């Protein structure tokens, strides 16, 4: 690898000599706009006579003055924060300086960058701006907001390339014509989910029917107790919940696209705020496929993933725009493509599955016919669930510990459960209703597989042809240890040549 | 002996003295909780309910104190060549196997009651919060020795994350 990093003096040049950048000058306006929207929303709710008596209105001048003051203050704060924010992303370093009173300078090692998301909230999007979020695996993400969209994409591509140890020039991002997706000309689209499918999936999901059932049960209760007004009191919130749920699902995952480009996988989605999230396959700990009752007829599946450092992300997305939904809804072919993209060396369908013994019916009366579990040399696969069917896939390479559990009822029936612990507690991977006589042997097999992992991680694609730059130059046995080792080697090289 | 939760291995058990610590801990914790709940219910709801809460609290305390001895006898750990086995539980029995290679760190801790009897707790920490590789009731020297053995094994057999 070339070594511009090595030619630098260890301290780096004094600040000021270096070309630093500021975020886009419109940034304070957009941040002020968001504050203004929030204020308008909270005040507006009080003024609209929904449900309760409208409060007495203060005089109009007061309101205008108040809003103007808030806008001015937030604008001033935004301006100062923009004025003192500078960043450097060049061949040598990635540094972000912020803060007027408390100066803060964050410097991030290129090879520690885990993933980079480009988020475009609605207001920023109207001006063609985007926010860059840099994930280094800790809970706090560094954010750069707002940059011009093209610049954000270019920086993202550059940082991802550097994270892989490629000493690249800042790649010019292939221009994107569409506002709705983030796709360059050289991107390979793997899975795309149409809005129609999203709507269909949302209105046939078990969450949707759950809300309906809640409404129906309450309505019936109201009728039984001869309080017909309950019907009206319930109909409106139920319908608004259903509407809200559907809109959230569809808008959040609108135009969902999983694509592959030179430096990794990417998910882009969203209607009002477009999120483009890079996906680090090595950090995916476990995968869960799930299927609501109606989806079985439609042949739809949803994929959730558990990723180190993303924390517990709920169903939809967290405030940084990250979502642990790998695929909101798709057919089995799309599932195969998506799983093939993250784990090219594993095939969950070829894993031989064992049935649960028929006496497990006593413990799992409805799920027993569906209970299965099994493993091959890459994956543990467990199937369970009655209403919502789930397939849990855990690679041996990510299993932290294996536990046998047995409650009093299982003991009577000669059954036991197995738990597979991974880093992250979102997908609680386990296999239920195993024959107690064999479970110890199974545990031993799983442990043996954890200790004897195949040379290449299941998330690594087949070796690239030599000279492709992406680590293939190292060749031989070093390569089998994976990109981590490669990066560590390079880091050592950089350190030694600096000295 | 070899059944589902104690497969053939060199099992180590906890000293019976540890049951005393566990009883005392359960007693202090439960009595404190019961007093807080009883006062809360009594002041804000009704003293009749408070009496019920106190009775339930005492029953629960007695239950835990009585079971502590059996729980301590149910606990066992075994250091195998490549992994640590831990078993415990009376109704809900469990047997956890943690490969040494998954070790992130090993902690030794001892609370105030533990210290009076000279006990310490060793925990093998993995990337998973569910692993629960915690072994109580060791003497300070045993704990230090176990910690060093776990660290050595973990470093020697480190598995990629």
XYZ file of C-alpha atoms in Angstrom:
660
model
C 0.000 0.000 0.000
C 1.226 3.525 -0.688
C 2.172 5.525 2.359
C 1.214 9.139 2.432
C 0.279 8.468 6.056
C 3.843 7.533 6.747
C 5.389 10.724 5.376
C 3.550 12.908 7.856
C 5.208 14.046 11.078
C 3.629 12.119 13.964
C 1.746 15.119 15.361
C 0.145 16.124 12.109
C 0.371 19.680 10.813
C -0.828 22.510 13.040
C -4.479 23.317 12.408
C -5.028 26.039 9.891
C -2.456 24.911 7.387
C -4.717 22.176 6.299
C -7.626 22.484 3.984
C -10.661 22.158 6.230
C -14.255 22.149 5.151
C -17.405 23.493 6.691
C -20.809 21.958 6.343
C -23.154 23.583 3.889
C -24.092 27.205 4.764
C -27.787 26.352 4.680
C -27.318 24.068 7.681
C -28.449 26.570 10.373
C -31.609 27.329 8.407
C -32.524 23.708 8.104
C -31.880 23.000 11.746
C -33.878 26.107 12.656
C -36.659 24.929 10.412
C -36.852 21.628 12.271
C -37.118 23.471 15.600
C -39.793 25.723 14.151
C -41.776 22.742 12.918
C -41.614 21.136 16.338
C -42.797 24.354 17.997
C -45.594 24.825 15.499
C -46.661 21.235 16.005
C -46.785 21.381 19.780
C -48.585 24.726 19.812
C -50.893 23.725 17.019
C -52.050 20.713 18.997
C -53.153 22.974 21.811
C -55.016 25.278 19.503
C -56.897 22.699 17.548
C -60.004 21.731 19.467
C -59.430 17.963 19.469
C -60.978 16.090 22.298
C -60.852 18.796 24.954
C -61.942 22.371 25.414
C -59.758 24.733 23.419
C -57.602 26.825 25.698
C -58.085 30.588 25.672
C -55.829 32.010 22.986
C -53.203 34.580 23.903
C -53.154 37.636 21.613
C -51.791 37.059 18.142
C -48.874 39.473 18.540
C -47.571 37.376 21.421
C -47.634 34.246 19.361
C -45.884 35.870 16.443
C -43.301 37.450 18.734
C -42.759 34.125 20.511
C -42.298 32.196 17.304
C -39.984 34.883 15.931
C -37.914 34.802 19.123
C -37.613 31.014 19.025
C -36.696 31.133 15.363
C -34.100 33.850 15.971
C -32.547 32.032 18.939
C -32.392 28.676 17.231
C -31.064 30.356 14.103
C -28.335 32.068 16.123
C -27.422 28.842 17.917
C -27.406 27.027 14.601
C -25.230 29.682 13.014
C -22.649 29.586 15.816
C -22.558 25.811 15.760
C -22.152 25.851 11.979
C -19.484 28.556 12.159
C -17.371 26.466 14.509
C -17.823 23.141 12.806
C -15.015 22.113 10.511
C -13.983 18.775 9.195
C -11.117 17.209 7.338
C -11.436 14.081 5.291
C -8.331 13.533 3.232
C -5.666 10.952 2.649
C -4.254 11.358 6.160
C -7.049 11.812 8.574
C -10.704 11.977 9.353
C -11.277 14.722 11.880
C -14.325 16.672 12.989
C -13.952 19.828 15.091
C -17.041 21.244 16.738
C -18.100 23.540 19.535
C -17.793 27.253 20.234
C -17.455 27.254 24.028
C -16.347 23.688 24.537
C -14.102 22.924 21.633
C -14.126 19.323 20.661
C -12.089 17.568 18.069
C -12.785 13.986 17.127
C -10.324 12.086 15.064
C -11.384 8.695 13.799
C -9.045 5.992 12.564
C -10.044 5.028 9.041
C -9.854 1.325 9.716
C -12.200 1.625 12.700
C -15.059 2.906 10.579
C -17.695 0.207 10.632
C -20.445 1.640 8.545
C -21.575 4.965 7.207
C -25.126 6.106 6.775
C -26.384 8.990 4.705
C -29.618 10.318 6.152
C -31.738 12.941 4.479
C -34.501 14.390 6.610
C -37.348 16.006 4.768
C -36.224 19.620 5.170
C -32.650 18.865 4.191
C -33.813 16.881 1.240
C -35.695 19.774 -0.265
C -32.404 21.652 -0.488
C -30.443 18.684 -1.763
C -28.551 18.255 1.504
C -27.732 15.160 3.527
C -26.325 14.148 6.878
C -23.362 11.797 7.165
C -23.284 9.457 10.164
C -20.102 7.606 10.957
C -20.473 4.436 12.990
C -17.333 3.197 14.723
C -19.065 0.543 16.772
C -19.541 2.618 19.910
C -22.994 3.806 20.830
C -22.278 7.405 19.886
C -22.115 8.186 16.202
C -20.220 11.093 14.772
C -22.429 13.215 12.584
C -21.700 15.704 9.869
C -24.633 17.805 8.896
C -25.503 18.995 6.384
C -23.469 18.399 3.263
C -24.406 18.599 -0.339
C -25.896 15.267 -1.296
C -23.317 14.453 -3.935
C -20.490 15.399 -1.568
C -21.967 13.236 1.194
C -22.161 10.230 -1.129
C -18.628 10.805 -2.369
C -17.247 11.069 1.169
C -19.177 7.966 2.191
C -17.730 5.982 -0.685
C -14.242 7.244 0.073
C -14.456 6.425 3.788
C -15.844 2.968 3.122
C -13.030 2.316 0.681
C -10.486 3.470 3.261
C -12.130 1.348 5.947
C -11.352 -1.651 3.769
C -7.727 -0.673 3.628
C -7.821 0.658 0.100
C -5.763 3.825 -0.273
C -8.102 5.341 -2.801
C -8.493 8.786 -4.179
C -11.821 10.307 -3.327
C -14.047 8.563 -5.803
C -16.357 10.783 -7.736
C -19.812 9.529 -7.025
C -21.689 8.535 -10.104
C -24.456 11.114 -10.234
C -27.869 9.997 -9.135
C -30.796 11.335 -11.055
C -33.496 10.223 -8.717
C -34.339 11.855 -5.437
C -35.869 8.660 -4.186
C -32.974 6.235 -4.294
C -29.255 6.352 -3.800
C -27.898 4.354 -6.686
C -24.879 4.896 -8.816
C -24.492 3.533 -12.297
C -22.069 0.870 -11.089
C -24.346 -0.450 -8.350
C -25.801 -3.884 -8.618
C -29.377 -3.969 -7.366
C -30.007 -7.168 -5.434
C -33.451 -6.734 -3.981
C -36.042 -4.062 -4.513
C -39.411 -4.016 -2.798
C -42.211 -2.162 -4.503
C -44.528 0.174 -2.583
C -47.462 -2.063 -3.498
C -45.810 -5.013 -1.772
C -45.101 -2.853 1.268
C -48.721 -1.760 1.539
C -49.939 -5.322 1.056
C -47.475 -6.609 3.637
C -48.428 -3.916 6.142
C -52.171 -4.512 5.948
C -51.757 -8.276 6.181
C -49.177 -8.275 8.980
C -49.977 -9.661 12.404
C -49.400 -6.248 13.963
C -52.196 -4.839 11.798
C -54.585 -7.614 12.787
C -53.523 -7.150 16.385
C -54.749 -3.568 16.329
C -57.991 -4.638 14.609
C -58.539 -7.382 17.175
C -57.974 -4.951 20.032
C -60.602 -2.628 18.560
C -63.079 -5.461 17.980
C -62.657 -6.912 21.452
C -63.198 -3.522 23.063
C -66.235 -2.888 20.853
C -67.764 -6.236 21.785
C -67.110 -5.512 25.434
C -68.845 -2.163 24.969
C -71.874 -3.849 23.409
C -72.044 -6.507 26.083
C -72.123 -3.837 28.762
C -74.709 -1.914 26.732
C -72.592 1.149 26.192
C -72.990 1.687 22.431
C -71.158 5.046 22.543
C -67.992 3.010 23.138
C -68.160 2.003 19.471
C -67.611 5.553 18.316
C -65.065 6.293 20.986
C -63.079 3.255 19.786
C -63.553 3.441 16.048
C -61.654 6.690 15.596
C -58.474 5.819 17.537
C -58.419 2.316 16.064
C -58.673 3.596 12.517
C -56.078 6.274 13.144
C -53.727 3.675 14.680
C -54.174 1.408 11.671
C -53.576 4.286 9.328
C -50.558 5.483 11.282
C -49.067 2.002 11.431
C -49.462 1.436 7.700
C -48.096 4.840 6.784
C -45.109 4.405 9.102
C -44.274 1.026 7.666
C -44.665 2.085 4.079
C -43.028 5.505 4.378
C -40.129 4.187 6.432
C -39.308 1.398 3.991
C -40.464 3.135 0.818
C -38.434 2.161 -2.233
C -36.432 -0.319 -0.198
C -33.370 -1.303 -2.210
C -30.542 -3.628 -1.281
C -27.600 -3.039 -3.550
C -23.992 -4.064 -3.845
C -21.141 -1.895 -4.963
C -17.403 -2.177 -4.890
C -17.110 -1.519 -1.158
C -19.959 -3.386 0.388
C -23.667 -3.733 0.712
C -26.074 -0.911 1.099
C -29.710 -0.525 2.053
C -31.522 2.602 0.971
C -35.086 3.327 1.891
C -37.555 5.978 3.001
C -40.117 8.330 1.561
C -39.930 11.573 3.527
C -36.448 11.017 4.870
C -34.158 8.949 2.716
C -31.716 6.755 4.600
C -28.831 5.040 2.971
C -27.283 2.579 5.345
C -24.179 0.557 4.752
C -24.322 -2.999 5.975
C -21.303 -4.672 7.594
C -21.869 -8.427 7.085
C -19.112 -9.432 9.495
C -20.894 -7.753 12.346
C -24.231 -9.437 11.729
C -24.690 -11.831 14.647
C -27.948 -13.510 13.843
C -30.779 -13.390 11.351
C -34.463 -14.006 11.827
C -37.016 -14.651 9.126
C -40.598 -14.218 10.159
C -43.940 -14.759 8.568
C -47.329 -13.481 9.712
C -50.310 -15.824 9.182
C -51.608 -14.200 5.990
C -48.083 -13.886 4.631
C -47.929 -17.669 4.412
C -50.548 -17.506 1.680
C -48.847 -14.583 -0.008
C -45.407 -16.149 0.279
C -43.915 -13.125 2.016
C -41.111 -13.073 4.578
C -39.453 -10.409 6.623
C -35.782 -10.472 7.621
C -34.459 -8.934 10.823
C -30.796 -8.804 11.694
C -28.856 -8.372 14.884
C -25.752 -6.236 14.499
C -23.080 -5.509 17.100
C -23.104 -1.887 18.146
C -26.510 -1.035 16.722
C -28.078 -1.722 20.076
C -31.706 -2.564 20.493
C -33.445 -1.027 17.552
C -37.182 -1.406 17.703
C -39.478 -2.472 14.931
C -39.232 0.589 12.785
C -36.108 2.639 13.253
C -34.331 4.613 15.912
C -33.714 8.318 15.907
C -30.495 8.063 13.969
C -32.404 6.450 11.139
C -30.872 3.006 11.588
C -33.131 0.038 11.193
C -32.438 -3.607 11.954
C -34.918 -4.719 9.316
C -32.856 -6.218 6.550
C -35.859 -6.733 4.326
C -39.353 -5.448 5.182
C -41.210 -7.966 3.032
C -40.196 -10.147 0.163
C -40.590 -13.464 -1.554
C -38.461 -16.502 -0.823
C -36.306 -15.739 -3.880
C -35.568 -12.297 -2.498
C -34.780 -13.832 0.879
C -32.262 -16.120 -0.814
C -30.637 -13.220 -2.615
C -30.446 -11.077 0.537
C -29.018 -13.876 2.687
C -26.663 -14.861 -0.104
C -25.390 -11.292 -0.105
C -24.590 -11.161 3.609
C -23.514 -14.779 4.038
C -22.315 -16.036 0.683
C -20.845 -19.155 2.275
C -23.945 -20.392 4.017
C -27.152 -21.888 2.715
C -29.878 -22.100 5.301
C -32.168 -24.190 3.142
C -29.745 -27.051 2.818
C -29.472 -27.490 6.585
C -30.970 -30.785 7.636
C -33.701 -30.132 10.185
C -34.930 -32.466 12.922
C -38.521 -32.656 14.022
C -39.528 -32.215 17.618
C -40.705 -35.486 19.225
C -44.482 -35.827 19.185
C -44.670 -35.617 22.984
C -43.598 -31.961 22.600
C -47.240 -31.403 21.669
C -48.059 -31.282 25.365
C -45.827 -28.279 25.835
C -46.234 -26.611 22.446
C -49.748 -27.715 21.471
C -50.035 -25.478 18.420
C -46.441 -25.024 17.335
C -45.268 -28.630 17.596
C -45.879 -29.617 13.958
C -43.758 -26.659 12.890
C -40.910 -27.038 15.403
C -37.631 -27.947 13.744
C -34.011 -27.402 14.385
C -30.732 -28.473 12.910
C -27.307 -27.336 11.887
C -24.628 -27.810 9.279
C -21.009 -26.714 9.552
C -21.916 -23.037 9.143
C -25.302 -22.312 10.645
C -27.694 -23.328 13.371
C -31.267 -23.103 12.129
C -34.237 -23.155 14.433
C -37.881 -22.871 13.465
C -40.679 -22.138 15.867
C -43.772 -20.082 16.461
C -47.403 -20.770 15.890
C -49.097 -17.558 14.866
C -45.982 -15.831 13.620
C -43.510 -18.333 12.250
C -39.871 -17.638 12.822
C -36.675 -19.043 11.423
C -33.642 -18.131 13.466
C -30.244 -18.484 11.850
C -27.114 -18.222 13.951
C -23.672 -18.891 12.472
C -21.363 -20.981 14.653
C -18.794 -18.266 14.165
C -21.002 -15.872 16.167
C -22.186 -18.168 18.962
C -20.898 -16.955 22.329
C -22.221 -19.753 24.498
C -24.684 -22.625 24.346
C -27.106 -23.414 27.141
C -29.394 -26.350 27.842
C -32.457 -25.481 29.885
C -35.217 -27.634 31.262
C -38.265 -26.631 33.253
C -40.388 -28.951 35.427
C -42.862 -29.781 32.626
C -40.084 -30.498 30.128
C -38.447 -32.792 32.679
C -41.615 -34.868 32.948
C -41.808 -35.187 29.179
C -38.112 -35.857 28.676
C -37.610 -32.688 26.676
C -35.119 -29.846 26.857
C -34.446 -26.537 25.130
C -31.240 -25.163 23.676
C -30.308 -21.476 23.715
C -27.684 -19.946 21.454
C -26.278 -16.771 22.910
C -25.009 -14.086 20.576
C -23.756 -10.579 21.138
C -27.010 -8.678 21.293
C -30.273 -9.763 22.786
C -32.660 -8.784 20.076
C -33.133 -12.127 18.411
C -33.467 -14.543 21.264
C -32.255 -17.568 19.333
C -33.309 -20.898 20.791
C -34.593 -24.306 19.821
C -37.522 -25.685 21.803
C -38.739 -29.202 22.496
C -35.620 -31.296 21.896
C -35.280 -34.869 23.038
C -33.543 -34.657 26.415
C -31.669 -37.877 25.747
C -29.715 -36.375 22.872
C -29.405 -32.763 23.830
C -26.016 -33.120 25.540
C -24.607 -34.706 22.447
C -26.041 -31.874 20.342
C -24.480 -29.281 22.589
C -21.137 -31.018 22.284
C -21.445 -31.027 18.478
C -22.216 -27.318 18.430
C -19.240 -26.547 20.661
C -16.975 -28.600 18.463
C -18.122 -26.552 15.470
C -17.486 -23.312 17.332
C -13.944 -24.455 18.016
C -13.269 -25.705 14.516
C -14.479 -22.952 12.267
C -13.739 -23.155 8.570
C -10.861 -20.955 7.447
C -12.993 -18.321 5.811
C -15.768 -16.537 7.564
C -19.191 -17.197 6.105
C -19.623 -13.514 5.310
C -16.629 -13.468 2.982
C -17.244 -13.909 -0.700
C -15.060 -16.160 -2.803
C -11.525 -14.895 -3.300
C -11.159 -12.108 -5.794
C -8.886 -12.574 -8.773
C -5.333 -11.529 -7.950
C -4.464 -7.871 -8.352
C -7.958 -6.657 -7.612
C -6.568 -4.553 -4.824
C -8.943 -5.645 -2.116
C -6.450 -7.585 -0.082
C -5.946 -10.241 -2.712
C -2.350 -9.119 -3.016
C -1.572 -10.614 0.360
C -2.469 -14.043 -0.919
C -1.858 -17.372 0.699
C -2.823 -18.270 4.204
C -2.993 -14.727 5.532
C -6.082 -14.219 3.532
C -7.975 -16.975 5.222
C -7.908 -14.999 8.439
C -10.179 -12.359 6.970
C -10.187 -8.593 6.533
C -9.662 -7.858 10.248
C -6.255 -9.449 10.205
C -5.440 -7.699 6.998
C -6.257 -4.334 8.436
C -4.303 -5.079 11.582
C -1.266 -5.957 9.473
C -1.539 -2.757 7.552
C -1.948 -0.728 10.692
C 1.264 -2.220 12.013
C 3.013 -1.426 8.801
C 1.867 2.178 9.008
C 3.043 2.506 12.583
C 6.438 1.060 11.901
C 7.033 3.221 8.869
C 6.032 6.324 10.822
C 8.703 5.702 13.426
C -22.774 -39.449 38.280
C -23.769 -38.363 34.842
C -27.167 -37.017 33.973
C -28.350 -34.271 31.644
C -27.025 -31.424 33.740
C -23.852 -33.003 34.999
C -22.153 -34.669 32.046
C -18.904 -36.467 32.682
C -16.355 -33.866 33.728
C -14.486 -32.822 36.840
C -17.242 -31.011 38.622
C -16.508 -28.602 41.393
C -19.200 -27.746 43.889
C -19.645 -24.788 46.172
C -18.898 -25.122 49.911
C -21.983 -25.565 52.090
C -20.892 -22.460 54.000
C -21.844 -20.431 50.949
C -25.506 -21.243 51.626
C -25.209 -19.076 54.745
C -24.161 -16.096 52.637
C -26.932 -16.711 50.186
C -29.506 -17.038 52.964
C -28.342 -13.847 54.573
C -28.354 -12.003 51.266
C -31.867 -13.213 50.446
C -33.027 -12.323 53.945
C -31.668 -8.773 53.878
C -32.846 -8.056 50.357
C -36.298 -9.540 50.860
C -36.925 -7.968 54.247
C -35.893 -4.567 52.921
C -38.139 -4.939 49.865
C -41.031 -6.154 52.013
C -40.726 -3.195 54.391
C -40.655 -0.683 51.541
C -43.632 -2.257 49.777
C -45.628 -2.637 52.997
C -45.091 0.974 54.002
C -45.896 2.154 50.497
C -49.139 0.191 50.343
C -50.058 1.106 53.918
C -49.529 4.830 53.497
C -51.094 5.224 50.091
C -53.730 2.488 49.947
C -54.864 0.679 53.009
C -53.253 -1.025 56.012
C -55.262 -4.218 55.442
C -53.597 -4.625 52.043
C -50.298 -3.736 53.636
C -50.674 -6.641 56.040
C -51.322 -8.947 53.083
C -48.222 -7.594 51.340
C -46.146 -8.158 54.472
C -47.431 -11.733 54.790
C -46.646 -12.433 51.128
C -43.207 -10.894 51.561
C -42.448 -13.041 54.583
C -43.636 -16.190 52.837
C -41.418 -15.386 49.872
C -38.474 -14.736 52.191
C -38.958 -18.036 54.008
C -39.180 -19.825 50.675
C -35.922 -18.335 49.446
C -34.111 -18.935 52.715
C -35.217 -22.569 52.788
C -34.273 -23.164 49.157
C -30.884 -21.465 49.356
C -29.138 -24.589 50.617
C -30.510 -26.742 47.814
C -29.651 -24.107 45.208
C -26.054 -23.996 46.413
C -25.853 -27.787 46.195
C -27.277 -27.646 42.671
C -24.540 -25.291 41.503
C -21.522 -26.775 39.812
C -18.817 -25.748 37.399
C -16.274 -27.681 35.412
C -13.247 -26.446 33.530
C -12.928 -28.577 30.444
C -10.225 -28.404 27.869
C -11.899 -25.839 25.651
C -14.879 -24.564 27.563
C -16.304 -23.726 30.931
C -19.428 -25.565 32.057
C -21.775 -24.056 34.608
C -24.918 -25.699 35.890
C -27.506 -24.630 38.432
C -31.205 -24.427 39.089
C -33.798 -26.452 40.957
C -36.946 -26.226 38.877
C -35.499 -24.550 35.845
C -32.225 -26.327 35.477
C -29.618 -25.108 33.077
C -26.236 -26.101 31.773
C -24.232 -23.417 30.022
C -21.100 -24.069 28.015
C -18.874 -21.085 27.284
C -15.876 -21.616 25.012
C -12.799 -19.995 26.574
C -12.105 -18.447 23.191
C -15.156 -16.213 23.545
C -13.746 -14.538 26.643
C -13.639 -10.754 26.570
C -12.625 -10.276 30.176
C -12.777 -11.946 33.568
C -13.999 -10.052 36.598
C -13.667 -10.889 40.265
C -15.987 -9.166 42.660
C -17.091 -9.573 46.225
C -19.872 -7.757 48.020
C -19.968 -6.730 51.669
C -21.649 -9.934 52.891
C -19.350 -12.044 50.730
C -16.323 -10.344 52.235
C -17.298 -11.144 55.822
C -17.041 -14.846 54.934
C -14.161 -14.289 52.552
C -16.052 -15.257 49.385
C -15.637 -13.844 45.900
C -17.428 -14.230 42.574
C -15.689 -14.791 39.254
C -17.391 -13.916 35.981
C -16.300 -14.911 32.516
C -17.561 -12.050 30.354
C -18.384 -12.723 26.697
C -19.846 -10.461 24.045
C -23.272 -11.812 24.909
C -25.170 -10.481 27.909
C -27.027 -13.795 28.164
C -24.027 -16.050 28.699
C -24.125 -15.605 32.472
C -20.736 -17.172 33.160
C -20.713 -16.241 36.817
C -19.382 -18.472 39.595
C -20.063 -17.391 43.200
C -18.845 -18.825 46.479
C -15.108 -19.059 45.785
C -12.470 -18.145 48.334
C -10.304 -15.182 47.415
C -7.319 -17.345 46.473
C -9.461 -19.793 44.487
C -11.048 -16.857 42.678
C -7.695 -15.355 41.745
C -6.402 -18.713 40.545
C -9.548 -19.393 38.510
C -9.347 -15.925 36.988
C -5.764 -16.513 35.894
C -6.580 -19.921 34.440
C -9.550 -18.493 32.516
C -7.490 -15.590 31.172
C -4.696 -17.905 30.072
C -7.084 -20.294 28.369
C -9.010 -17.442 26.772
C -5.900 -15.860 25.343
C -4.503 -19.138 24.109
C -7.695 -20.188 22.334
C -9.032 -16.807 21.227
C -11.703 -17.114 18.542
C -12.441 -14.330 16.084
C -15.409 -12.209 17.018
